[in-house]
Amino acid sequence: MRVLVTGATGFIGSSVSRTLLAEGHEVVGLVRDPARAADLATAGVTLHRGDMREPGGYVPLVGEVDAVVHTAQLTSGGPLTRKKMRVQNAADATATRALADACVRHGRRLVYTGGCFDFGDHGDAWIDESTSLTPSPLGEGHTAMAHELEAAHRERGLDVVRLAPGFVYGAGGLFRTAFVDQAVKGRLRCIGHGANYWSSVHVDDLAAAYVAALIG
């Protein structure tokens, strides 16, 4: 397959790109700065410069590939505020809607990246494909897109698969800075009684799930 991966330089996107290449597929990587993606180019990814907020720069690519993996997320420095979340969600909505429309037109599969926050707190109950989306604040944007994608599937025949990973760890991830370094500095705090669950997945295992979602 020839696959368009948005956010190809990101933590998840880069792993998905490399896994696809290792499986014998071709990858077109949407990146904001090709200079930061030299290692991907060396690995065999065809780079395309683009901004997720400007669909005109990448929507034409959908007709040139067999499927689309959307992992791009707008990032910003400093603490995450509600204002920044609104900006991030707006960028994701712009890209998701544009990619979904293009995938409908060209008959392509879209694999969308949500997250565990889309489900909110379900206590001790297992979360699976049948669990309703009752998002925490961090999952509100993805949940809104999930509902739109489901509607596009029902009403327009969009071929879509949604993945909702938990905490993704691995080389280059946030586990060290978010947990280990904070614990060393005495800043890590346990909220509540400490018996809550935190679902984790290694980035390479997650990348394999993306490949399975594309060909399944």
CSV table of C-alpha atoms in Angstrom, one decimal, residues 5-81:
chain,number,residue,atom,x,y,z
A,5,VAL,CA,0.8,9.7,7.3
A,6,THR,CA,0.1,13.1,8.8
A,7,GLY,CA,2.4,14.2,11.6
A,8,ALA,CA,5.0,11.8,10.3
A,9,THR,CA,7.8,13.4,12.5
A,10,GLY,CA,5.7,13.0,15.7
A,11,PHE,CA,6.2,10.3,18.3
A,12,ILE,CA,3.4,8.1,17.0
A,13,GLY,CA,3.6,9.1,13.4
A,14,SER,CA,7.3,8.4,13.0
A,15,SER,CA,6.9,4.9,14.5
A,16,VAL,CA,3.9,4.2,12.2
A,17,SER,CA,5.9,5.4,9.2
A,18,ARG,CA,8.9,3.2,10.0
A,19,THR,CA,6.7,0.2,10.7
A,20,LEU,CA,4.9,0.6,7.4
A,21,LEU,CA,8.2,0.8,5.6
A,22,ALA,CA,9.4,-2.4,7.4
A,23,GLU,CA,6.2,-4.2,6.3
A,24,GLY,CA,7.0,-3.3,2.6
A,25,HIS,CA,4.6,-0.4,2.2
A,26,GLU,CA,5.3,3.1,0.8
A,27,VAL,CA,4.9,6.1,3.0
A,28,VAL,CA,4.1,9.8,2.1
A,29,GLY,CA,4.8,11.8,5.3
A,30,LEU,CA,3.1,15.1,5.9
A,31,VAL,CA,5.6,17.3,7.9
A,32,ARG,CA,5.8,20.9,8.8
A,33,ASP,CA,9.5,21.1,8.5
A,34,PRO,CA,11.3,18.6,6.1
A,35,ALA,CA,14.7,19.7,7.7
A,36,ARG,CA,13.6,17.9,10.9
A,37,ALA,CA,12.7,14.7,9.0
A,38,ALA,CA,16.0,13.9,7.3
A,39,ASP,CA,16.1,10.5,9.1
A,40,LEU,CA,12.6,9.6,7.7
A,41,ALA,CA,13.7,10.6,4.2
A,42,THR,CA,16.8,8.4,4.6
A,43,ALA,CA,14.6,5.5,5.8
A,44,GLY,CA,12.5,5.8,2.6
A,45,VAL,CA,9.6,8.2,3.5
A,46,THR,CA,8.5,10.6,0.8
A,47,LEU,CA,8.3,13.9,2.5
A,48,HIS,CA,5.6,16.5,1.8
A,49,ARG,CA,5.6,19.9,3.5
A,50,GLY,CA,2.3,21.0,4.9
A,51,ASP,CA,0.3,22.4,7.8
A,52,MET,CA,-2.7,20.6,9.2
A,53,ARG,CA,-4.5,23.9,9.4
A,54,GLU,CA,-4.2,24.4,5.6
A,55,PRO,CA,-5.9,21.5,3.9
A,56,GLY,CA,-5.2,22.8,0.4
A,57,GLY,CA,-1.6,21.8,0.9
A,58,TYR,CA,-2.3,18.1,1.5
A,59,VAL,CA,-5.8,17.1,0.5
A,60,PRO,CA,-4.7,16.5,-3.1
A,61,LEU,CA,-2.4,13.8,-1.8
A,62,VAL,CA,-5.3,11.6,-0.8
A,63,GLY,CA,-6.1,10.7,-4.4
A,64,GLU,CA,-2.5,9.6,-4.8
A,65,VAL,CA,-2.4,7.1,-2.0
A,66,ASP,CA,-4.3,4.0,-0.9
A,67,ALA,CA,-5.1,5.0,2.7
A,68,VAL,CA,-4.6,7.8,5.2
A,69,VAL,CA,-3.3,7.7,8.8
A,70,HIS,CA,-4.0,10.9,10.7
A,71,THR,CA,-1.7,11.2,13.7
A,72,ALA,CA,-0.9,15.0,13.5
A,73,GLN,CA,-1.5,17.1,16.5
A,74,LEU,CA,-0.8,20.8,16.8
A,75,THR,CA,1.8,21.4,19.6
A,76,SER,CA,2.6,24.4,21.7
A,77,GLY,CA,5.1,25.1,24.4
A,78,GLY,CA,4.4,25.6,28.1
A,79,PRO,CA,1.5,24.4,30.2
A,80,LEU,CA,-1.6,23.2,28.5
A,81,THR,CA,-4.4,25.6,29.0
